PDB file of C-alpha atoms in Angstrom:
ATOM      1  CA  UNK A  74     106.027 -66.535-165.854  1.00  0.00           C
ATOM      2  CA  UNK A  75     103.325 -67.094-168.099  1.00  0.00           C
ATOM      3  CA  UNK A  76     100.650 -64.550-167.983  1.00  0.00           C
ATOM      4  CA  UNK A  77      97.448 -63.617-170.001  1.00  0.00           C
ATOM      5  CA  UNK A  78      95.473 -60.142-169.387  1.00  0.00           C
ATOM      6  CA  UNK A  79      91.941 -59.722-170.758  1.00  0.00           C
ATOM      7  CA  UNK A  80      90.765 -56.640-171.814  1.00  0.00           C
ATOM      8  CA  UNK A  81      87.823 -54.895-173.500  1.00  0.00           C
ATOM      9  CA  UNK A  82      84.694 -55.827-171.244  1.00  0.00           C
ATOM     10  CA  UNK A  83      82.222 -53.513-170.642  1.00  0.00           C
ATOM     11  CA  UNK A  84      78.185 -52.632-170.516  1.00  0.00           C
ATOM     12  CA  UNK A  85      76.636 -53.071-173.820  1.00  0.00           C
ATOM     13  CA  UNK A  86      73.136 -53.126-174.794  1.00  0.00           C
ATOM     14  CA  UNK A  87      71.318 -56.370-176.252  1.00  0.00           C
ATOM     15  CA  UNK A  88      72.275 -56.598-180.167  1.00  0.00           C
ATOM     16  CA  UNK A  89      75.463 -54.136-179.795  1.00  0.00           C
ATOM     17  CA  UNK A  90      78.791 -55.807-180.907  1.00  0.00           C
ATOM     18  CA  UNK A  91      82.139 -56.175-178.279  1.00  0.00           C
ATOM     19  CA  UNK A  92      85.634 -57.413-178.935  1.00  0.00           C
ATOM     20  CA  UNK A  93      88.058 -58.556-176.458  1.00  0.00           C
ATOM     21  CA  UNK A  94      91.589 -59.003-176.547  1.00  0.00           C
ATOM     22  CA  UNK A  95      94.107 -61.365-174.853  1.00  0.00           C
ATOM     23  CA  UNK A  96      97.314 -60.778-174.342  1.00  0.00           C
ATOM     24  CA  UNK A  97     100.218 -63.392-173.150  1.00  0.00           C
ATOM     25  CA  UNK A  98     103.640 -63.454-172.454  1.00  0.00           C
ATOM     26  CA  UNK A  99     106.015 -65.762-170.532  1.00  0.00           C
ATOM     27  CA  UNK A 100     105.456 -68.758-173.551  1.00  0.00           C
ATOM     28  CA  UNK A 101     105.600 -68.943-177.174  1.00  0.00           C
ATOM     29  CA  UNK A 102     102.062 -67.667-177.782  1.00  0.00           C
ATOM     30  CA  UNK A 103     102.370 -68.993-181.415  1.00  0.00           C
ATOM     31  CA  UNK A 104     103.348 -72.747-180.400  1.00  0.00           C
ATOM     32  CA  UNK A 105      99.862 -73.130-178.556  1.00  0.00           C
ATOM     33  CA  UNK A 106      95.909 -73.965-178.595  1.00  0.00           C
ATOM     34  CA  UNK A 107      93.744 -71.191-176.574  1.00  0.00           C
ATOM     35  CA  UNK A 108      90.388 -70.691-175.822  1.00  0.00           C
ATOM     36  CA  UNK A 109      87.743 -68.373-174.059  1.00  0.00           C
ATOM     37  CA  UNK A 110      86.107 -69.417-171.414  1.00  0.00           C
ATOM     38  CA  UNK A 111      83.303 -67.554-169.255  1.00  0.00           C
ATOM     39  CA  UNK A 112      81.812 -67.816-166.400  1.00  0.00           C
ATOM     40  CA  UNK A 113      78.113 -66.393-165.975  1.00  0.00           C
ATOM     41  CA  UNK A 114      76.901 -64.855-162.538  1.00  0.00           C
ATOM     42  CA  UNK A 115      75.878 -67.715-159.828  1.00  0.00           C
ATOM     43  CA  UNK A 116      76.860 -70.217-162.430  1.00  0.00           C
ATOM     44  CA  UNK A 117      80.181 -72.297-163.492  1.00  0.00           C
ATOM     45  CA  UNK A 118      82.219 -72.438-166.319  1.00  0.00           C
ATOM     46  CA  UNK A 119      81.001 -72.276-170.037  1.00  0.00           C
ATOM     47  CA  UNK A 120      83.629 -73.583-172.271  1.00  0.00           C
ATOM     48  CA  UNK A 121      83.030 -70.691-175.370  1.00  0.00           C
ATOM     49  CA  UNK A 122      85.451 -70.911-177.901  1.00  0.00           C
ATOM     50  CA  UNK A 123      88.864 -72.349-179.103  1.00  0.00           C
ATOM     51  CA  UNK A 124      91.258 -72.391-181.323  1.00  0.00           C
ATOM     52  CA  UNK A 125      94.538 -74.747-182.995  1.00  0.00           C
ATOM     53  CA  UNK A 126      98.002 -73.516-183.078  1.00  0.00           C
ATOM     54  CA  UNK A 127      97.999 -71.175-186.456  1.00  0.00           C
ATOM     55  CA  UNK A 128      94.846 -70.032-186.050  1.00  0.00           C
ATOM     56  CA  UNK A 129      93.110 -72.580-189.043  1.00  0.00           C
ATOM     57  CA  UNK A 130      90.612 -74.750-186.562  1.00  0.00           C
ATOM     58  CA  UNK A 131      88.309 -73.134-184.667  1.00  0.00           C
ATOM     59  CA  UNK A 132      85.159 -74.283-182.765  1.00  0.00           C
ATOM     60  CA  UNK A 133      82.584 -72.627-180.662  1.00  0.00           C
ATOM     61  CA  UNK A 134      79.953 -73.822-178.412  1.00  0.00           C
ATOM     62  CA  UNK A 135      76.262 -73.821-179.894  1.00  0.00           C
ATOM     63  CA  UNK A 136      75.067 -70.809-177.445  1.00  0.00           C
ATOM     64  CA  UNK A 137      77.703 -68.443-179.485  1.00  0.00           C
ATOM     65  CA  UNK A 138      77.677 -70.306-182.780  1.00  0.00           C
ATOM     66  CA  UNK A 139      77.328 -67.905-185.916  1.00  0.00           C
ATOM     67  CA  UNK A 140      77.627 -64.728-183.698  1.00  0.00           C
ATOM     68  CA  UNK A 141      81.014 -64.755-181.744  1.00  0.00           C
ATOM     69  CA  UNK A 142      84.446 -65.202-184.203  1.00  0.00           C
ATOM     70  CA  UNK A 143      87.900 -66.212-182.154  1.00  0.00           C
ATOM     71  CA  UNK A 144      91.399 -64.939-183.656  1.00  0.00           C
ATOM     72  CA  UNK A 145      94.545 -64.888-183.205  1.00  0.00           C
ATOM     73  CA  UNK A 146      97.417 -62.329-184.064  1.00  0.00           C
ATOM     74  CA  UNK A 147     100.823 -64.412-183.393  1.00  0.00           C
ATOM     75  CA  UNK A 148     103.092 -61.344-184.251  1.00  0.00           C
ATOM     76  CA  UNK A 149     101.056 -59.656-181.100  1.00  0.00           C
ATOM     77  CA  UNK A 150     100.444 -62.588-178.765  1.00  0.00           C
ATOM     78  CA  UNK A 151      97.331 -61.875-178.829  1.00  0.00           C
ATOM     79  CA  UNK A 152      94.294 -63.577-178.559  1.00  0.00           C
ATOM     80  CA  UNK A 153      90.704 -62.097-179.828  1.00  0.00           C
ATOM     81  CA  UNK A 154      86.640 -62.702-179.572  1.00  0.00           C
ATOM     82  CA  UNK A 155      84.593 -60.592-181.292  1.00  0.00           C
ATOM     83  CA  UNK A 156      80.718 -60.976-180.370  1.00  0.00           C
ATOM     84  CA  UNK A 157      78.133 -59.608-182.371  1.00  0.00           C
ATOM     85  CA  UNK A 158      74.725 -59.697-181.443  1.00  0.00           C
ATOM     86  CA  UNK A 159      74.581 -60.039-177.698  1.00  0.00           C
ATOM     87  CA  UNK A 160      71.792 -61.238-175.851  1.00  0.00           C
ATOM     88  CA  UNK A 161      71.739 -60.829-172.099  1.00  0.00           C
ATOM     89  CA  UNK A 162      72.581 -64.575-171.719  1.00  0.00           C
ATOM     90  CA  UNK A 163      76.052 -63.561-172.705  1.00  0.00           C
ATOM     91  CA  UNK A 164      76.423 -61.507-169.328  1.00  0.00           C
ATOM     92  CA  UNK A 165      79.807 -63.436-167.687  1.00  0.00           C
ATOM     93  CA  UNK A 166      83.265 -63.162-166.790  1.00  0.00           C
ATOM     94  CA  UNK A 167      85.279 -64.040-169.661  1.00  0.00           C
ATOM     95  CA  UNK A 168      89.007 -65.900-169.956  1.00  0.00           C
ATOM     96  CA  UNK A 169      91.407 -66.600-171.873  1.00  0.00           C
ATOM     97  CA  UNK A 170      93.246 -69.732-171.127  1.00  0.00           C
ATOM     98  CA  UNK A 171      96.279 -71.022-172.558  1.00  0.00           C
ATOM     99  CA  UNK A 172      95.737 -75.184-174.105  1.00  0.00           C
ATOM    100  CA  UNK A 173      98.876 -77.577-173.156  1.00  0.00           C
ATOM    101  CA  UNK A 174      98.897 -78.376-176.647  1.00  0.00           C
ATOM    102  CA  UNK A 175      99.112 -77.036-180.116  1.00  0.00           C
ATOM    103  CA  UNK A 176      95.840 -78.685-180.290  1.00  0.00           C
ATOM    104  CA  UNK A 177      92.305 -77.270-178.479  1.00  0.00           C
ATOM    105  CA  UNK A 178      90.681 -80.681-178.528  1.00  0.00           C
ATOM    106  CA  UNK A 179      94.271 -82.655-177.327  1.00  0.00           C
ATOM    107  CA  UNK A 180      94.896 -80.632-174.162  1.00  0.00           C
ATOM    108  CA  UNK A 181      93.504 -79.449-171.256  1.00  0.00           C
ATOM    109  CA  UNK A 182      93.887 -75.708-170.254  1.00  0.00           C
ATOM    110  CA  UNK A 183      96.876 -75.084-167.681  1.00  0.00           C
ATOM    111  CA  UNK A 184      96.976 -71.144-167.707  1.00  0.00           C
ATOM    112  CA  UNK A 185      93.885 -68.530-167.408  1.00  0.00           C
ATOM    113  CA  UNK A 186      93.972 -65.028-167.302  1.00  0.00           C
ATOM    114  CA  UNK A 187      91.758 -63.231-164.674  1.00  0.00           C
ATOM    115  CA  UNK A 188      89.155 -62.127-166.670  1.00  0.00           C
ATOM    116  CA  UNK A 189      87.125 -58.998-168.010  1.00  0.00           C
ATOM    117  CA  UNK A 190      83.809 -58.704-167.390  1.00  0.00           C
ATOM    118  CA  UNK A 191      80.605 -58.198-170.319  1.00  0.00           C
ATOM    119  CA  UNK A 192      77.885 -56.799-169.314  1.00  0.00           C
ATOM    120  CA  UNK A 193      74.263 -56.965-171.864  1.00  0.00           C
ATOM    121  CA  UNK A 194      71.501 -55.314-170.632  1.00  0.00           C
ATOM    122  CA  UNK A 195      68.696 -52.710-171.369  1.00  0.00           C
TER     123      UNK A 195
END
């Protein structure tokens, strides 16, 4: 069973750094694209960042660009977003989801994790 558990959301004030962590199990974590994905109160589903198979290509949407970095630990299954400087625009549910190829831009997402909430306010 292929599962992926968020963690490391939490109430931050604007310009305060976060990281979250992702971790999966059930696949070969290494063999696969993943991304993050969030989801902002009342709203639907921001695509935020992704990443290839090794860890080499990454891309982020232009809201996050220069301020939120995606990793990857293969040895841990783990996936990671660190986000510096956040606004209260960031506010969401965040995901990881698991690509259907080794590729981000190639495949869709068929696996998501449940979440972890961020929270930026004053």
């Amino acid at each position: 069973e292929v599962l992926l558990v968020e963690s490391g959301g939490g109430l931050v004030q604007p310009g305060e750094s976060l990281s979250l962590s992702c971790t999966a199990s059930g696949f070969t974590f290494s063999n696969y694209a993943m991304s993050w994905v969030r989801q902002a109160p009342g709203k639907g589903l921001e695509w935020v960042s992704g990443l290839n198979q090794g860890g080499g290509v990454t891309s982020y949407a232009d809201s996050v660009k220069g301020r939120f970095t995606i990793s990857r630990d293969d040895a841990k299954d783990t996936l990671y977003l660190r986000m510096n400087n956040l606004k209260p625009e960031d506010t969401a549910v965040y995901y990881c989801a698991k690509h259907t190829y080794w590729s981000w831009a190639a495949g869709g997402m068929d696996y998501w994790g449940k979440g972890t909430l961020v929270t930026v306010s004053s």
